[in-house]
Coordinates of N, CA and C in Angstrom, one line a residue:
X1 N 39.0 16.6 52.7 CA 38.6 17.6 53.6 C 38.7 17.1 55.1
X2 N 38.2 16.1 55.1 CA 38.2 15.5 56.8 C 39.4 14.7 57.0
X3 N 40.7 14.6 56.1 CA 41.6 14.6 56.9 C 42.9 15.8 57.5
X4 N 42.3 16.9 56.3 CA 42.5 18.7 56.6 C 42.1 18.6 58.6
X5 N 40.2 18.8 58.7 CA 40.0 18.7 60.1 C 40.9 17.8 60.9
X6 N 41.3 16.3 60.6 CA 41.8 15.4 61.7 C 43.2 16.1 62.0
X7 N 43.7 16.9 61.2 CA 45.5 16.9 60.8 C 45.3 18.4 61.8
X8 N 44.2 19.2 61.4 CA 44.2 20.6 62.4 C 43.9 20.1 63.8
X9 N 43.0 19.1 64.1 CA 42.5 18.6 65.3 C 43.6 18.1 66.1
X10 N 45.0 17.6 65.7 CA 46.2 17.0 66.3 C 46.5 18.0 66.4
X11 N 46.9 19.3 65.4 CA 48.4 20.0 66.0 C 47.5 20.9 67.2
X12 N 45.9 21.5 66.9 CA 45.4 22.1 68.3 C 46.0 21.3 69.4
X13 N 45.3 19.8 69.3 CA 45.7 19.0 70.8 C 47.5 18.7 71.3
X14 N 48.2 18.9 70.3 CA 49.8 19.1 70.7 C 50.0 19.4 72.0
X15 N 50.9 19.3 72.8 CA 51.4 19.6 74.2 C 52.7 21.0 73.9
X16 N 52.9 21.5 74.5 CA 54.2 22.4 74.3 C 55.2 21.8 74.6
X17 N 55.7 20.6 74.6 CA 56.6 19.8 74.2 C 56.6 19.4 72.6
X18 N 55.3 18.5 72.3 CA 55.4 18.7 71.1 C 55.3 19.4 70.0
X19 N 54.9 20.7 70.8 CA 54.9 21.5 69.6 C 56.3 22.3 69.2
X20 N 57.6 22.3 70.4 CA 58.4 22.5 70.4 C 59.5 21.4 69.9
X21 N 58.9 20.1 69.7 CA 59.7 19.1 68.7 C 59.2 19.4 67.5
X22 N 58.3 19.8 67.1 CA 57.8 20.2 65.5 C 58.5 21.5 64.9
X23 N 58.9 22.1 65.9 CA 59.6 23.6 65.5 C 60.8 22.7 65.1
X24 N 61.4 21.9 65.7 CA 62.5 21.5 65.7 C 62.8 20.9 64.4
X25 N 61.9 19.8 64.1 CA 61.9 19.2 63.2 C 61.8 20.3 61.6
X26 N 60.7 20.8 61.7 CA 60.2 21.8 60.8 C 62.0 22.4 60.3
X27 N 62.4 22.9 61.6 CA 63.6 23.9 61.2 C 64.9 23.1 60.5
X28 N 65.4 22.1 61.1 CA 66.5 21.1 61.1 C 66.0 20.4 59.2
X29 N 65.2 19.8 59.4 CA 64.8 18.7 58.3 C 64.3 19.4 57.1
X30 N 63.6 20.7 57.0 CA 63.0 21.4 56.2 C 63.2 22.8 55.7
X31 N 64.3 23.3 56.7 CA 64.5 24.6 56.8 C 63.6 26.0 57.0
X32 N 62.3 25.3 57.9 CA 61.4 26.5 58.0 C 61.7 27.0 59.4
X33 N 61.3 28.1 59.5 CA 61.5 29.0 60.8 C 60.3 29.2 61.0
X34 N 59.3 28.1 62.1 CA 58.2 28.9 62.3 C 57.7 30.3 62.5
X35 N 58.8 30.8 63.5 CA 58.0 32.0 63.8 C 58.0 33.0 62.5
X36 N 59.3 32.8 61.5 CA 59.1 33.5 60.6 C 58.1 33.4 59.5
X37 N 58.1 31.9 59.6 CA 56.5 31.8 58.8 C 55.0 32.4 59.2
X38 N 54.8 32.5 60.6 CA 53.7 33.3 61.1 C 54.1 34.5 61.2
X39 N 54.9 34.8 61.2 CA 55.0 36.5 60.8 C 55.1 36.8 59.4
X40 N 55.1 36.1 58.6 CA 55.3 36.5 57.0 C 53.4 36.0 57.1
X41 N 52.6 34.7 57.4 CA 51.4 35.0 57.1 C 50.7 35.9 57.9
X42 N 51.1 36.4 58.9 CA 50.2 37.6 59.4 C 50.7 39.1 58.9
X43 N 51.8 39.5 58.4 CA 52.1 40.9 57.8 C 51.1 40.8 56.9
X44 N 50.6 40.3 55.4 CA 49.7 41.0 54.9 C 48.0 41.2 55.4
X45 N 48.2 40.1 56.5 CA 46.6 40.7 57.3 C 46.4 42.1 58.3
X46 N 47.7 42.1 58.7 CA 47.9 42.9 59.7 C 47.8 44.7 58.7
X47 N 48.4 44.2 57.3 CA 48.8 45.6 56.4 C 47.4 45.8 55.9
X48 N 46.4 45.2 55.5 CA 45.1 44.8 54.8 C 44.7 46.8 55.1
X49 N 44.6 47.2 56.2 CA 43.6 48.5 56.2 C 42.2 47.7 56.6
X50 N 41.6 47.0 56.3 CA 40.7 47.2 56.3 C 40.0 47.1 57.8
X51 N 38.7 46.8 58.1 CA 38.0 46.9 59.2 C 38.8 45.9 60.3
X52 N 38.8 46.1 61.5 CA 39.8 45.0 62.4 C 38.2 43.8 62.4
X53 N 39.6 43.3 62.5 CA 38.9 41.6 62.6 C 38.8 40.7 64.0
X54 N 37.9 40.1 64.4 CA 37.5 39.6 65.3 C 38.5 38.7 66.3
X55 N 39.6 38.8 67.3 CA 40.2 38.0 67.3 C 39.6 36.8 67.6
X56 N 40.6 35.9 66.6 CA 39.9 34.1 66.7 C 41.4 33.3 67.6
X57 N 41.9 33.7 67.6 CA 43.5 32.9 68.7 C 43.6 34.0 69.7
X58 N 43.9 33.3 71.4 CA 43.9 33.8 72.3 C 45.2 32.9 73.1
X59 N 45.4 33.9 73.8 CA 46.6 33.7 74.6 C 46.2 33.1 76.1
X60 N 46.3 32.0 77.0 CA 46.5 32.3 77.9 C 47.1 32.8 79.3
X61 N 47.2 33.7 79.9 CA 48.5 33.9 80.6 C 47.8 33.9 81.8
X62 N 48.9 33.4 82.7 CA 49.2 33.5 84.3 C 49.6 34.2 84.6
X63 N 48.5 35.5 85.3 CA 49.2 36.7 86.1 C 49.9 36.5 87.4
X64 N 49.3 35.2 88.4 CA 49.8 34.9 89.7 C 49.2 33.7 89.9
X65 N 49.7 32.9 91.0 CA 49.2 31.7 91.6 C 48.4 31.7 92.4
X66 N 47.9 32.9 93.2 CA 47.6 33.4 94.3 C 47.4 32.5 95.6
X67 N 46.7 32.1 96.5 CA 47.1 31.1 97.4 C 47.1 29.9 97.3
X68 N 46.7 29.3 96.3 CA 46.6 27.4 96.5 C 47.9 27.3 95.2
X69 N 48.9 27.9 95.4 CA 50.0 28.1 94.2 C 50.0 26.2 94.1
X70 N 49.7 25.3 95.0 CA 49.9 23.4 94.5 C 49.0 23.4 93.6
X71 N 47.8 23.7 94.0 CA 46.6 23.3 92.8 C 46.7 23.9 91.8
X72 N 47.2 25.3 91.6 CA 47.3 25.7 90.5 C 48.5 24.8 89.5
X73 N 49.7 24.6 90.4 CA 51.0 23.9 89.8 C 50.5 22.7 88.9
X74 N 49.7 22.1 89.9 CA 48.8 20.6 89.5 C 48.0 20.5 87.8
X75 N 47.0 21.9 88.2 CA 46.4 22.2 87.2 C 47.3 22.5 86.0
X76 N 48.3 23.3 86.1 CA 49.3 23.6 84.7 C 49.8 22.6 84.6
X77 N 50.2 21.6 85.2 CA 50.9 20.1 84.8 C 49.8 19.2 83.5
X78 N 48.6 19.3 84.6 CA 47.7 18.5 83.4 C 47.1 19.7 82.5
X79 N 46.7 20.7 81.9 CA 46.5 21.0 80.9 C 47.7 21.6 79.8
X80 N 49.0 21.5 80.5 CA 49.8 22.1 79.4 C 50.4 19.9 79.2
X81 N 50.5 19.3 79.9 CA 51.4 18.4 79.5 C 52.5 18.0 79.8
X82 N 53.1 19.5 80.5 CA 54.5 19.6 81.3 C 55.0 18.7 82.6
X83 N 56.0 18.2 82.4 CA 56.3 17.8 83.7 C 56.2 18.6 85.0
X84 N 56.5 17.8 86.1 CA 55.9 18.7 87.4 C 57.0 19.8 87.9
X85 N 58.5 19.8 87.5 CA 59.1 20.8 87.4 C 58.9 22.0 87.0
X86 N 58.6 21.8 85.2 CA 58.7 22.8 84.2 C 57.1 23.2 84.5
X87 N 56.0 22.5 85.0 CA 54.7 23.4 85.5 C 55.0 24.5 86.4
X88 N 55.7 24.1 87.7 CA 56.2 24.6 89.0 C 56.6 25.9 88.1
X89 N 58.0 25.6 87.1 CA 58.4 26.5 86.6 C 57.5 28.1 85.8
X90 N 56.3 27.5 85.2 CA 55.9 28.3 84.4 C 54.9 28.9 85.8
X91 N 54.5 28.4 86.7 CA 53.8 29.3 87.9 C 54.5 30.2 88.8
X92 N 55.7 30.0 88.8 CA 57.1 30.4 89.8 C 57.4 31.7 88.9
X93 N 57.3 31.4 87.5 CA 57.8 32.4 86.7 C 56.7 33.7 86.5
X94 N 55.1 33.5 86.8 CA 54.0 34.1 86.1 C 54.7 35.5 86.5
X95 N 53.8 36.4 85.6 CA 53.3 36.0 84.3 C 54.2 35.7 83.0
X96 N 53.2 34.3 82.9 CA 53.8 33.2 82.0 C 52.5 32.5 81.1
X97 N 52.9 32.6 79.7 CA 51.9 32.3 78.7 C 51.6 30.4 79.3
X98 N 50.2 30.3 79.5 CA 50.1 28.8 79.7 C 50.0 28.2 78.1
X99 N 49.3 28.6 77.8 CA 48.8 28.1 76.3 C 48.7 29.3 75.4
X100 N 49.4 29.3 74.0 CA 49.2 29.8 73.2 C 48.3 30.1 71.8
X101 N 47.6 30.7 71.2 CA 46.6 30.6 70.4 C 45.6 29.3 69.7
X102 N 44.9 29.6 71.1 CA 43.6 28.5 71.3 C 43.0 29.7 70.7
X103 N 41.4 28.8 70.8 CA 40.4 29.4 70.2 C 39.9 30.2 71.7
X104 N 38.9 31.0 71.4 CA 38.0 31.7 72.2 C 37.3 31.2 73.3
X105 N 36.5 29.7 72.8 CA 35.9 28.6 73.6 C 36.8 27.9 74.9
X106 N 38.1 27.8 74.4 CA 39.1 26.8 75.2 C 40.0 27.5 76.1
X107 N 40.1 29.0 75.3 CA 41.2 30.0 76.3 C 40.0 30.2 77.4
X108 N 38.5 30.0 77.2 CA 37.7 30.9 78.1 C 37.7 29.7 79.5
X109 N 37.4 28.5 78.4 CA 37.3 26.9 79.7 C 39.2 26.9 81.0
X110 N 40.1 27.6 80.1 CA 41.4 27.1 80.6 C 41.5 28.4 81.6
X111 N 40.8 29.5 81.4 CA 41.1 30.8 82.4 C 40.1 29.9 83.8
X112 N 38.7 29.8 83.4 CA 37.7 29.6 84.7 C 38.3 28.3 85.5
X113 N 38.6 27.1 84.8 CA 39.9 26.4 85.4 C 41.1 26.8 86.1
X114 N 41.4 27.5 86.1 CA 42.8 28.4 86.5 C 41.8 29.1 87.6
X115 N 41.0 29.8 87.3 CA 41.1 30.8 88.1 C 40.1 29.9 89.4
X116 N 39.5 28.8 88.6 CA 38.6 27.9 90.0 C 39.9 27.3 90.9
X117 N 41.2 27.5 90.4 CA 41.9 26.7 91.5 C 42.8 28.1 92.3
X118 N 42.4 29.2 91.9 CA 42.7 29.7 92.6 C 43.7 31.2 92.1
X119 N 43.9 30.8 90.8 CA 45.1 31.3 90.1 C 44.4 33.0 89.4
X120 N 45.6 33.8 89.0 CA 45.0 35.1 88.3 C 45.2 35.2 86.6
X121 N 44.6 34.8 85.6 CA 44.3 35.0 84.3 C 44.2 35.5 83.7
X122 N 44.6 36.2 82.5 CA 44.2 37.3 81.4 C 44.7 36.6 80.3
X123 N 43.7 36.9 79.6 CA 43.7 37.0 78.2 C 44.1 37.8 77.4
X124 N 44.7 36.9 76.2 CA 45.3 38.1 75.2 C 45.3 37.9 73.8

């Protein structure tokens, strides 16, 4: 069981680099299609009927840079991992997903970061 936690605790901490070499690998070496695998395990939750369920994965997204668009660039460099281009890029671009299904705790720490440097945030 606690090497279940260590093995979830890595792919959480992944960068979007590597989590886009794991698509890679996944698809090429194994023949899986992530996204089609998370859409085949979320169809029978989504079909269930029953009561809605709590969401537990959140989206981050970048509505705008608003005026300190460096600090914010700075800030997306070190929490996604990205180089200082492809940061620039994902702020140049907003709205732009910064981080994809974190937990509740971490999307909430990565918005009040964002938004202490200046930036506009929504969750999703």
């Amino acid at each position: 069981m606690a090497d279940l936690k260590d093995f979830a605790e890595q792919l959480v901490n992944l960068t979007v680099k590597e989590v886009n070499e794991l698509a890679t690998i996944l698809k090429d070496e194994y023949g899986i299609e992530p996204a089609a695998a998370a859409v085949a395990m979320a169809g029978p939750a989504a079909g269930g009927g029953d009561a809605a369920e709590e969401q537990t994965e959140f989206d981050v997204i970048l509505k705008a840079a608003g005026g300190s668009k460096l600090a914010v660039v700075k800030l997306v460099k070190e929490l996604t991992g990205l180089g200082l281009k492809e940061a620039k890029g994902l702020v140049d671009d907003a709205p732009s997903a910064i981080k994809e299904g974190v937990s509740k705790d971490e999307a909430e720490a990565l918005k009040s970061q964002l938004e202490e440097a200046g930036a506009e945030v929504e969750l999703k």
